[in-house]
Coordinates of C-alpha atoms in Angstrom, one line a residue:
Chain A
X1 CA 2.8 4.8 -40.9
X2 CA -0.2 5.3 -38.2
X3 CA 1.8 4.0 -36.0
X4 CA 5.1 6.3 -36.1
X5 CA 2.4 9.5 -35.4
X6 CA 1.2 7.2 -32.6
X7 CA 5.0 6.5 -31.2
X8 CA 6.1 10.7 -30.9
X9 CA 3.8 13.3 -31.4
X10 CA 1.7 12.0 -28.3
X11 CA 4.1 12.2 -26.0
X12 CA 5.1 15.8 -26.9
X13 CA 1.3 16.9 -27.2
X14 CA 1.2 15.0 -23.5
X15 CA 4.4 16.9 -22.3
X16 CA 3.0 20.4 -23.3
X17 CA -0.9 19.4 -21.5
X18 CA 0.9 18.5 -18.6
X19 CA 3.2 21.4 -18.2
X20 CA -0.3 23.8 -18.7
X21 CA -1.4 22.3 -15.6
X22 CA 0.9 24.6 -13.2
X23 CA 0.6 21.6 -10.5
X24 CA 1.6 18.7 -12.7
X25 CA 4.7 21.2 -14.1
X26 CA 5.7 21.6 -10.2
X27 CA 5.5 18.2 -9.5
X28 CA 7.6 17.3 -12.8
X29 CA 10.0 20.0 -11.6
X30 CA 10.6 18.3 -8.2
X31 CA 11.0 14.9 -9.4
X32 CA 13.9 16.1 -11.9
X33 CA 15.4 17.8 -9.4
X34 CA 15.3 14.6 -7.0
X35 CA 16.2 12.1 -9.8
X36 CA 19.1 14.6 -10.4
X37 CA 19.9 14.8 -7.1
X38 CA 20.2 10.9 -6.6
X39 CA 22.0 10.3 -10.1
X40 CA 24.7 13.2 -9.1
X41 CA 24.8 12.3 -5.6
X42 CA 28.8 11.8 -5.4
X43 CA 29.4 14.8 -7.2
X44 CA 26.8 17.6 -5.7
X45 CA 27.3 16.3 -1.8
X46 CA 29.5 18.2 0.3
X47 CA 30.7 15.1 2.5
X48 CA 30.8 11.0 1.9
X49 CA 27.7 9.6 3.3
X50 CA 30.0 7.4 5.5
X51 CA 32.1 10.1 6.8
X52 CA 32.0 10.2 10.7
X53 CA 32.5 13.7 12.7
X54 CA 32.6 12.6 16.4
X55 CA 33.4 16.1 17.4
X56 CA 30.0 17.3 15.5
X57 CA 27.5 14.5 16.8
X58 CA 23.9 15.5 16.4
X59 CA 24.9 19.4 15.4
X60 CA 21.8 21.5 14.7
X61 CA 21.4 22.7 10.9
X62 CA 23.8 25.3 10.3
X63 CA 26.1 26.4 7.2
X64 CA 28.3 23.6 7.1
X65 CA 25.4 21.0 7.8
X66 CA 22.7 22.7 6.1
X67 CA 20.6 19.7 7.2
X68 CA 22.6 18.9 10.7
X69 CA 24.2 16.2 11.6
X70 CA 23.2 12.4 12.8
X71 CA 24.4 10.3 15.9
X72 CA 27.6 9.7 14.3
X73 CA 28.5 13.2 12.8
X74 CA 27.3 12.1 9.4
X75 CA 26.0 14.8 7.3
X76 CA 22.0 14.5 7.4
X77 CA 21.9 16.2 3.6
X78 CA 24.5 14.2 2.0
X79 CA 22.5 10.9 3.0
X80 CA 19.1 12.3 2.1
X81 CA 20.5 12.6 -1.2
X82 CA 21.6 9.2 -1.3
X83 CA 18.6 8.3 0.2
X84 CA 16.9 9.7 -3.2
X85 CA 19.2 7.6 -5.2
X86 CA 18.3 4.4 -3.5
X87 CA 14.3 5.1 -3.3
X88 CA 14.3 6.4 -7.2
X89 CA 16.3 3.1 -7.9
X90 CA 14.3 0.7 -5.8
X91 CA 10.9 2.6 -7.1
X92 CA 11.7 2.7 -10.4
X93 CA 12.9 -1.0 -11.0
X94 CA 9.9 -1.7 -8.9
X95 CA 7.9 0.2 -11.4
X96 CA 9.2 -1.7 -14.3
X97 CA 9.1 -5.3 -13.6
X98 CA 5.2 -4.6 -12.0
X99 CA 4.1 -2.7 -15.1
X100 CA 5.6 -5.2 -17.4
X101 CA 4.7 -8.6 -15.3
X102 CA 1.0 -6.7 -14.5
X103 CA 0.9 -6.1 -18.5
X104 CA 1.2 -9.8 -19.4
X105 CA -1.0 -11.1 -16.9
X106 CA -3.6 -8.4 -17.6
X107 CA -3.6 -8.9 -21.5
X108 CA -4.1 -12.9 -20.9
X109 CA -6.6 -12.4 -18.5
X110 CA -8.3 -9.9 -20.4
X111 CA -8.5 -11.7 -23.5
X112 CA -8.0 -15.1 -23.4
X113 CA -11.2 -16.4 -21.0
X114 CA -9.4 -19.4 -20.3
X115 CA -7.0 -18.0 -17.9
X116 CA -9.1 -15.0 -16.5
X117 CA -10.9 -17.2 -13.7
X118 CA -7.2 -18.7 -12.7
X119 CA -5.2 -15.7 -13.1
X120 CA -8.1 -13.3 -11.2
X121 CA -8.0 -15.7 -8.4
X122 CA -4.6 -15.8 -7.9
X123 CA -4.4 -11.7 -7.8
X124 CA -7.3 -11.9 -5.4
X125 CA -5.5 -14.2 -3.1
X126 CA -2.0 -11.9 -3.4
X127 CA -4.5 -8.5 -2.7
X128 CA -5.7 -10.1 0.4
X129 CA -2.4 -9.6 1.9
X130 CA -1.7 -6.0 2.7
X131 CA 1.3 -4.6 0.7
X132 CA 3.8 -4.5 3.9
X133 CA 2.6 -7.8 5.4
X134 CA 3.3 -9.7 2.2
X135 CA 6.6 -7.6 1.5
X136 CA 8.3 -8.2 5.1
X137 CA 7.3 -12.1 4.7
X138 CA 8.7 -12.0 1.2
X139 CA 11.9 -10.4 2.8
X140 CA 12.1 -13.1 5.6
X141 CA 12.6 -15.6 3.1
X142 CA 14.6 -13.9 0.2
X143 CA 17.3 -11.7 2.4
X144 CA 18.4 -8.0 2.6
X145 CA 19.7 -7.2 -0.4
X146 CA 18.5 -4.7 -3.2
X147 CA 17.2 -6.9 -5.9
X148 CA 15.5 -8.9 -3.1
X149 CA 13.6 -5.5 -1.8
X150 CA 12.8 -5.4 -5.5
X151 CA 11.4 -9.1 -6.3
X152 CA 9.4 -8.2 -3.0
X153 CA 7.7 -5.0 -3.7
X154 CA 7.1 -5.8 -7.7
X155 CA 5.1 -8.9 -6.4
X156 CA 3.3 -6.8 -4.0
X157 CA 2.3 -4.2 -6.9
X158 CA 2.1 -6.8 -10.3
X159 CA -1.6 -7.7 -9.1
X160 CA -2.7 -4.2 -9.3
X161 CA -1.5 -3.2 -12.4
X162 CA -2.7 -6.5 -13.6
X163 CA -6.5 -5.6 -12.6
X164 CA -6.1 -2.1 -14.3
X165 CA -5.1 -3.4 -17.4
X166 CA -7.6 -6.6 -17.6
X167 CA -10.3 -4.3 -16.9
X168 CA -9.3 -2.1 -19.6
X169 CA -9.1 -5.2 -22.0
X170 CA -12.3 -6.4 -21.1
X171 CA -13.9 -2.6 -22.4
X172 CA -11.5 -2.7 -25.3
X173 CA -12.3 -6.5 -26.8
X174 CA -15.6 -5.6 -27.6
X175 CA -15.1 -2.8 -29.7
X176 CA -15.5 -2.8 -33.4
X177 CA -11.7 -2.4 -34.2
X178 CA -10.6 -5.7 -32.1
X179 CA -13.8 -7.2 -33.8
X180 CA -12.6 -6.3 -37.3
X181 CA -9.5 -7.9 -36.2
X182 CA -10.5 -11.2 -35.4
X183 CA -12.8 -12.0 -38.0
X184 CA -9.8 -10.9 -40.8
X185 CA -8.2 -14.2 -38.7
X186 CA -5.5 -12.5 -36.5
X187 CA -4.4 -14.6 -34.1
X188 CA -4.7 -14.1 -30.2
X189 CA -0.8 -12.9 -29.7
X190 CA -1.2 -10.5 -32.9
X191 CA -4.7 -9.0 -31.3
X192 CA -2.7 -8.0 -27.8
X193 CA 0.3 -6.9 -29.4
X194 CA -0.9 -4.5 -32.6
X195 CA -4.7 -3.8 -31.4
X196 CA -4.8 -4.2 -27.7
X197 CA -1.3 -2.7 -26.7
X198 CA -1.3 0.7 -27.8
X199 CA -4.5 1.2 -26.2
X200 CA -3.8 0.5 -23.1
X201 CA -0.3 2.6 -22.9
X202 CA -2.5 5.6 -20.9
X203 CA -4.0 3.6 -18.3
X204 CA -0.5 1.8 -17.9
X205 CA 1.4 4.9 -17.6
X206 CA -0.7 6.8 -15.1
X207 CA -0.5 3.2 -12.9
X208 CA 3.2 3.3 -13.4
X209 CA 3.3 6.6 -11.6
X210 CA 1.0 5.1 -8.5
X211 CA 3.2 2.3 -8.2
X212 CA 6.6 4.1 -8.1
X213 CA 5.1 6.0 -5.4
X214 CA 3.9 3.1 -3.4
X215 CA 6.7 1.3 -3.8
X216 CA 8.7 4.2 -2.1
X217 CA 6.3 4.3 1.0
X218 CA 6.7 0.4 1.3
X219 CA 10.3 0.6 0.8
X220 CA 11.0 3.0 3.7
X221 CA 8.6 0.9 5.9
X222 CA 10.7 -1.9 5.0
X223 CA 13.8 -0.4 5.8
X224 CA 12.0 1.2 9.1
X225 CA 11.0 -2.2 10.4
X226 CA 15.1 -3.4 9.6
X227 CA 13.4 -5.5 7.0
X228 CA 14.5 -3.7 3.9
X229 CA 18.1 -3.1 2.1
X230 CA 21.3 -4.0 4.8
X231 CA 21.6 -0.9 7.5
X232 CA 24.5 0.3 6.3
X233 CA 23.1 1.6 3.1
X234 CA 21.6 5.1 3.7
X235 CA 17.9 4.8 3.1
X236 CA 14.9 7.2 3.9
X237 CA 13.3 4.5 6.4
X238 CA 16.7 3.4 7.8
X239 CA 17.3 7.2 8.7
X240 CA 13.7 7.7 10.4
X241 CA 14.7 4.3 12.3
X242 CA 17.8 5.4 13.6
X243 CA 16.5 8.7 14.3
X244 CA 13.9 7.2 17.0
X245 CA 16.4 7.2 19.9
X246 CA 17.6 10.9 19.2
X247 CA 14.2 12.7 17.9
X248 CA 14.2 14.8 21.3
X249 CA 17.6 16.5 21.1
X250 CA 17.6 16.5 16.9
X251 CA 14.5 16.2 15.9
X252 CA 16.0 17.6 12.0
X253 CA 16.7 14.2 12.1
X254 CA 13.4 12.9 11.8
X255 CA 12.0 15.9 9.7
X256 CA 14.6 15.8 7.3
X257 CA 14.1 12.4 5.5
X258 CA 10.1 12.4 6.5
X259 CA 10.2 15.6 3.8
X260 CA 11.9 14.1 1.6
X261 CA 9.5 11.1 1.8
X262 CA 6.4 13.5 1.4
X263 CA 8.0 15.3 -1.5
X264 CA 9.1 12.9 -3.5
X265 CA 5.5 10.7 -3.1
X266 CA 3.2 13.6 -3.2
X267 CA 5.1 14.7 -6.4
X268 CA 4.4 11.6 -8.1
X269 CA 1.0 11.3 -7.2
X270 CA 0.0 14.7 -8.4
X271 CA 2.0 13.9 -11.7
X272 CA 0.4 10.9 -11.6
X273 CA -3.4 13.0 -11.5
X274 CA -2.0 14.9 -13.9
X275 CA -1.1 12.1 -16.8
X276 CA -4.9 11.0 -16.2
X277 CA -6.2 14.6 -17.0
X278 CA -4.1 15.0 -19.7
X279 CA -4.4 11.8 -21.5
X280 CA -7.4 10.5 -23.1
X281 CA -10.5 12.1 -21.2
X282 CA -12.0 8.4 -22.2
X283 CA -9.4 7.0 -19.9
X284 CA -11.3 7.7 -16.6
X285 CA -14.3 5.2 -17.7
X286 CA -11.8 2.4 -18.5
X287 CA -9.9 3.2 -15.4
X288 CA -12.8 2.2 -12.9
Chain B
X1 CA -29.4 -14.3 -2.8
X2 CA -29.0 -17.6 -1.2
X3 CA -27.7 -19.1 -4.2
X4 CA -25.4 -15.8 -4.3
X5 CA -23.8 -16.4 -0.5
X6 CA -23.4 -19.6 -1.5
X7 CA -21.1 -18.6 -4.9
X8 CA -19.7 -16.0 -2.7
X9 CA -18.6 -18.8 -0.4
X10 CA -17.7 -21.1 -3.3
X11 CA -15.3 -18.3 -4.4
X12 CA -14.1 -17.3 -0.9
X13 CA -12.9 -20.9 -0.4
X14 CA -11.3 -20.8 -3.9
X15 CA -9.4 -17.7 -2.8
X16 CA -8.1 -18.9 0.4
X17 CA -6.8 -22.0 -0.9
X18 CA -4.6 -20.3 -3.4
X19 CA -3.7 -17.8 -0.6
X20 CA -2.4 -21.0 1.9
X21 CA -0.7 -22.0 -1.3
X22 CA 1.1 -18.9 -1.7
X23 CA 1.6 -18.6 2.0
X24 CA 3.6 -22.3 1.8
X25 CA 5.9 -21.6 -1.0
X26 CA 6.7 -18.4 0.4
X27 CA 8.4 -20.6 3.0
X28 CA 9.9 -22.7 0.6
X29 CA 11.7 -20.1 -1.6
X30 CA 14.4 -19.8 1.1
X31 CA 17.4 -20.4 -0.1
X32 CA 19.1 -23.2 1.4
X33 CA 17.5 -25.0 4.7
X34 CA 15.2 -22.9 6.4
X35 CA 15.8 -24.8 9.8
X36 CA 19.4 -23.7 9.4
X37 CA 18.2 -20.4 8.4
X38 CA 15.8 -20.0 11.8
X39 CA 18.1 -21.5 14.3
X40 CA 21.3 -19.3 12.8
X41 CA 24.8 -19.9 11.9
X42 CA 25.9 -20.8 15.7
X43 CA 23.4 -24.4 15.6
X44 CA 24.8 -27.6 16.1
X45 CA 24.1 -30.2 13.2
X46 CA 21.7 -32.6 15.4
X47 CA 19.8 -29.0 16.7
X48 CA 19.0 -28.1 12.7
X49 CA 18.1 -32.1 12.2
X50 CA 15.7 -32.3 15.0
X51 CA 13.8 -28.8 13.7
X52 CA 13.9 -30.4 10.6
X53 CA 12.0 -33.4 11.7
X54 CA 9.6 -31.1 13.8
X55 CA 8.5 -28.7 11.0
X56 CA 8.6 -32.3 8.9
X57 CA 11.1 -30.4 6.5
X58 CA 12.4 -33.6 6.0
X59 CA 9.5 -34.9 4.4
X60 CA 8.9 -34.6 0.3
X61 CA 7.6 -31.4 -0.7
X62 CA 4.2 -32.7 -2.1
X63 CA 3.9 -34.3 1.5
X64 CA 4.5 -31.3 3.4
X65 CA 2.0 -29.1 1.4
X66 CA -1.2 -32.0 1.4
X67 CA -0.2 -31.5 5.6
X68 CA 0.1 -27.8 5.7
X69 CA -3.4 -27.4 3.5
X70 CA -4.9 -29.7 6.1
X71 CA -3.4 -28.4 9.4
X72 CA -4.5 -25.0 8.0
X73 CA -8.2 -26.0 7.3
X74 CA -8.4 -27.1 11.1
X75 CA -6.8 -23.9 12.2
X76 CA -3.5 -26.0 13.5
X77 CA -1.1 -22.8 12.6
X78 CA 2.2 -24.9 14.1
X79 CA 4.0 -24.1 17.0
X80 CA 6.1 -20.9 17.3
X81 CA 10.0 -21.5 17.4
X82 CA 10.9 -19.0 19.6
X83 CA 8.1 -18.4 22.0
X84 CA 7.1 -21.4 23.5
X85 CA 3.5 -21.4 22.8
X86 CA 1.2 -22.4 19.7
X87 CA 1.0 -19.7 17.1
X88 CA -2.7 -19.7 17.1
X89 CA -2.9 -18.8 21.1
X90 CA 0.1 -16.1 20.1
X91 CA -2.2 -14.8 17.9
X92 CA -4.9 -14.5 20.0
X93 CA -3.3 -12.9 22.8
X94 CA -2.1 -10.6 20.4
X95 CA -5.6 -9.8 18.1
X96 CA -7.5 -7.5 20.5
X97 CA -5.2 -4.5 20.7
X98 CA -4.4 -5.1 16.8
X99 CA -8.7 -5.0 15.8
X100 CA -9.3 -2.0 18.6
X101 CA -6.6 0.1 16.9
X102 CA -7.7 -1.2 13.3
X103 CA -11.1 -0.3 14.8
X104 CA -10.2 2.9 15.6
X105 CA -8.3 3.9 12.7
X106 CA -11.1 2.9 10.5
X107 CA -13.8 5.2 12.3
X108 CA -11.1 7.6 12.5
X109 CA -10.9 7.4 8.6
X110 CA -14.7 7.0 7.7
X111 CA -15.5 10.1 10.3
X112 CA -13.2 12.4 8.6
X113 CA -13.3 10.8 4.7
X114 CA -16.8 10.7 4.0
X115 CA -17.8 14.6 5.3
X116 CA -14.6 15.9 3.6
X117 CA -15.7 13.7 0.5
X118 CA -19.6 14.7 0.5
X119 CA -18.7 18.4 1.3
X120 CA -16.1 18.4 -1.3
X121 CA -18.9 17.4 -4.0
X122 CA -21.2 19.5 -2.5
X123 CA -19.0 22.5 -3.0
X124 CA -17.0 21.5 -6.2
X125 CA -14.3 23.5 -6.8
X126 CA -14.7 25.9 -4.1
X127 CA -11.8 26.3 -1.4
X128 CA -13.2 23.7 0.8
X129 CA -13.0 21.3 -2.5
X130 CA -9.4 22.4 -3.0
X131 CA -7.9 22.4 0.6
X132 CA -10.0 19.0 0.9
X133 CA -8.3 17.7 -1.9
X134 CA -4.8 18.7 -1.3
X135 CA -4.6 17.8 2.4
X136 CA -5.7 14.3 1.7
X137 CA -3.3 14.2 -0.8
X138 CA -0.5 15.1 1.7
X139 CA -1.8 12.7 4.1
X140 CA -1.6 9.7 1.7
X141 CA 1.8 10.4 1.0
X142 CA 3.4 10.3 4.4
X143 CA 3.9 6.9 6.2
X144 CA 1.9 6.2 8.9
X145 CA 5.2 5.3 11.0
X146 CA 6.3 8.6 10.1
X147 CA 3.1 10.0 11.4
X148 CA 3.2 7.9 14.6
X149 CA 6.8 9.1 15.2
X150 CA 6.3 13.0 14.7
X151 CA 2.8 12.6 17.1
X152 CA 4.9 11.3 19.4
X153 CA 7.6 13.9 19.4
X154 CA 5.2 16.9 19.5
X155 CA 1.9 15.8 20.9
X156 CA 3.3 13.1 23.5
X157 CA 6.9 14.2 24.6
X158 CA 6.6 18.1 24.4
X159 CA 3.1 18.8 25.1
X160 CA 2.1 15.7 27.3
X161 CA -1.1 15.3 25.9
X162 CA -0.9 11.8 25.3
X163 CA 0.9 8.9 26.8
X164 CA 4.3 8.1 24.7
X165 CA 3.7 4.5 24.2
X166 CA 2.3 1.7 25.6
X167 CA -1.0 -0.2 26.2
X168 CA -1.9 0.8 29.9
X169 CA -2.1 -1.8 32.3
X170 CA -2.8 -4.9 31.7
X171 CA -6.0 -4.8 33.7
X172 CA -6.8 -1.6 32.6
X173 CA -10.8 -1.2 31.0
X174 CA -11.3 -0.4 27.5
X175 CA -11.2 3.5 27.9
X176 CA -7.9 3.4 29.3
X177 CA -6.4 1.1 26.5
X178 CA -8.1 3.5 23.6
X179 CA -6.5 6.3 25.1
X180 CA -3.1 5.0 24.6
X181 CA -4.6 4.0 20.8
X182 CA -5.7 7.6 20.2
X183 CA -2.2 8.7 18.7
X184 CA -1.4 5.1 17.0
X185 CA -5.1 5.1 15.2
X186 CA -4.3 8.9 14.0
X187 CA -1.0 7.6 12.3
X188 CA -3.0 4.5 10.8
X189 CA -6.2 6.4 10.0
X190 CA -4.6 9.5 8.6
X191 CA -3.5 8.1 5.4
X192 CA -6.4 6.1 4.6
X193 CA -9.0 8.8 4.7
X194 CA -7.5 10.0 1.4
X195 CA -9.0 7.0 -0.5
X196 CA -12.1 7.5 1.2
X197 CA -12.3 10.9 0.6
X198 CA -11.8 11.0 -3.3
X199 CA -14.1 7.6 -3.3
X200 CA -16.6 9.9 -1.5
X201 CA -16.5 12.6 -3.4
X202 CA -16.7 11.0 -7.4
X203 CA -19.8 8.7 -6.0
X204 CA -21.5 12.0 -4.8
X205 CA -20.7 14.1 -7.9
X206 CA -22.2 11.3 -9.8
X207 CA -25.6 11.6 -7.6
X208 CA -25.8 14.9 -7.6
X209 CA -26.3 15.4 -11.3
X210 CA -29.1 12.8 -11.4
X211 CA -32.3 14.2 -11.8
X212 CA -34.0 12.9 -8.8
X213 CA -31.9 15.2 -6.6
X214 CA -32.8 18.3 -9.2
X215 CA -36.5 17.3 -8.6
X216 CA -35.9 17.6 -4.6
X217 CA -34.1 20.7 -5.0
X218 CA -37.1 22.1 -6.9
X219 CA -39.7 20.8 -4.6
X220 CA -38.2 23.2 -2.0
X221 CA -36.5 20.8 0.5
X222 CA -33.6 22.0 2.6
X223 CA -30.2 21.8 0.9
X224 CA -28.8 19.8 3.9
X225 CA -31.9 17.3 3.5
X226 CA -31.4 16.9 -0.3
X227 CA -27.3 16.3 0.4
X228 CA -28.0 13.7 3.2
X229 CA -31.2 11.9 2.5
X230 CA -31.7 12.1 -0.8
X231 CA -27.5 11.9 -2.3
X232 CA -26.3 10.3 0.1
X233 CA -28.5 7.3 0.3
X234 CA -27.2 6.6 -3.2
X235 CA -23.7 7.0 -2.5
X236 CA -23.6 4.9 0.4
X237 CA -22.7 1.6 -1.6
X238 CA -19.5 2.9 -3.5
X239 CA -18.2 4.4 0.2
X240 CA -19.0 0.5 1.6
X241 CA -16.8 -0.4 -1.5
X242 CA -13.8 1.9 -0.7
X243 CA -14.2 0.8 3.2
X244 CA -13.7 -2.6 2.3
X245 CA -10.7 -1.9 0.0
X246 CA -8.6 0.4 2.7
X247 CA -9.0 -2.8 5.3
X248 CA -5.7 -4.3 4.0
X249 CA -3.9 -0.7 4.2
X250 CA -5.5 -0.3 7.9
X251 CA -4.0 -3.8 9.0
X252 CA -0.9 -3.0 7.2
X253 CA -0.8 0.3 8.7
X254 CA -1.4 -1.3 12.2
X255 CA 1.7 -3.7 11.8
X256 CA 3.8 -1.1 11.3
X257 CA 2.7 1.7 13.8
X258 CA 2.5 -0.9 16.4
X259 CA 6.6 -0.9 16.5
X260 CA 6.8 2.8 16.7
X261 CA 4.5 2.8 19.8
X262 CA 5.6 -0.1 21.3
X263 CA 2.2 -1.7 21.2
X264 CA 2.1 -5.4 21.8
X265 CA -0.1 -6.5 19.0
X266 CA -0.1 -8.9 15.7
X267 CA 2.1 -6.4 14.2
X268 CA 4.7 -6.2 16.7
X269 CA 4.8 -10.4 17.0
X270 CA 4.9 -10.5 12.8
X271 CA 7.6 -8.0 12.8
X272 CA 10.0 -9.6 15.4
X273 CA 9.3 -13.0 14.0
X274 CA 10.4 -11.5 10.7
X275 CA 13.9 -10.3 12.2
X276 CA 14.2 -13.9 14.0
X277 CA 13.0 -16.3 11.0
X278 CA 10.1 -17.4 13.2
X279 CA 8.7 -18.9 9.9
X280 CA 5.4 -20.6 11.5
X281 CA 4.3 -17.1 13.1
X282 CA 4.9 -15.5 9.9
X283 CA 2.8 -18.4 7.8
X284 CA 0.1 -18.3 10.6
X285 CA -0.5 -14.1 10.7
X286 CA -0.4 -14.6 6.5
X287 CA -3.4 -16.7 6.5
X288 CA -5.1 -15.5 9.3
X289 CA -4.9 -11.6 8.2
X290 CA -5.7 -12.6 4.6
X291 CA -8.5 -14.6 6.0
X292 CA -10.0 -11.7 8.1
X293 CA -9.7 -9.3 4.6
X294 CA -11.4 -11.6 2.4
X295 CA -14.2 -11.9 5.3
X296 CA -14.7 -8.5 5.7
X297 CA -14.9 -8.2 1.4
X298 CA -17.4 -10.5 1.4
X299 CA -19.2 -8.7 4.3
X300 CA -19.1 -5.9 2.5
X301 CA -20.5 -7.7 -0.9
X302 CA -23.0 -9.0 1.5
X303 CA -24.3 -5.5 2.9
X304 CA -24.9 -3.9 -0.4
X305 CA -28.0 -5.7 -0.7
X306 CA -29.2 -4.5 2.6
X307 CA -28.4 -1.1 1.7
X308 CA -29.6 -0.8 -1.8
X309 CA -32.5 -2.5 -2.6
X310 CA -31.7 -2.1 -6.0
X311 CA -29.1 -4.9 -5.7
X312 CA -30.4 -8.2 -7.0
X313 CA -28.2 -11.6 -7.0

């Protein structure tokens, strides 16, 4: 009975509280627009992403091409929308994989004392590599495909989730309701699943939006360096890389994907902050 | 204190051991034969076999692992496959540039981030606070390579204020090198100011509400004296923590930004090693850079005691 209310009404309550904050509501609106653009890409863009128009190479923004064309005469707006598709796909998958793995590792480290030392040293070691360095090293080993990018970026982000979850579990496990469950003879697995997990959702949701943002930034950097998705796939990072040669004649080539990254990542950060404020105020203490 | 340092050193060795194990594992998750991948499809079978022997890939995995750990401990990072020199030598040649760039970016991030954070806390909720928060969020949402390219386009190419790319002549003085690194340092430092601003602001807000700050104000001390001498003194440890945390971000930013500005640093070395699959170089760079990160954070922990006499180990 209690769990039914946990599953439905806090979600609506949260949405309500979130929409009351103007900035967070605006961020949510931008993200919904980017998501809709990415999902509906083939139906809403005026051109095919690979369609070249040699007569209109490096054309400035106009009514035909709102964001101009690139060095092959491809429509920039079309490629930005397809790039959104890729960024959101990579960001979303990384978020799911990293939060899932991080949640499991964090729960184990925080609740099962025997595992804490080992697991935390492994996350320390993983976090000693700069994000992008670990990601490109993994890409060199794995190969240039979408799945490999997701695996590499999820490996980079998982320790961060694990840390946050562990921190929250360390606080929770000292509380009386956990002690009561243990005294009643609940198994470790049951305490983690029934008593700890529901209380971890808030910090996890907030962390997930930040991971989404970080994954989009790192994916862009990987593509920019030529170590991400294959160059034929339109992505914001490899659009910027290709535009380097032409930026003096056509600065829209560099501005458009950059602004797309900025808007998406900024919206995710604002949304994350809004979620943190809208969720339980006690969360602030658990997040540290 | 001595016991604490020993304990921290032991922890650091444990972390570095796991780092080395991860680095070894990364090179061995390559599907198929690493020697074949490195030499490309045009290589002959003999060449591949020769490289396998040279890298010790023909030996059993546990033996390779032990050899790798042994070599790593003695800082023998192996030979680069394409550069014709040892990995340590290649890293050593390029390290000064990357260290200078990271240092300049760190200085910039601290010089902007800390004052903005302090003032945002003092004028909490005011226009400065809101503008500072908004700008630092924007800065944190921009990729460093994009900031770099935009700076090149608008400050270097159009206004000729700064050099477009490069690092100056090989014999140039430090100041001349630094002039070439101004734009790259902005590109690397800017996204990292956000975290510093936030941390500084939060820790200052915590301190500003303490009784002793009210007492200092009640004594009639100048507001600036209260903020700088009384409040900030106690917020320094938090600021130090965040500086330890952004080191990884700064090095990562430097790696990407060096390619934008054509700087011959460690980042450029690593990126070209990745594109050519020069695994010994990749492994060596991973080990050295993570080692630096771990050392910096050890330094940060030890500095706590210096900055805050209340910290006892």
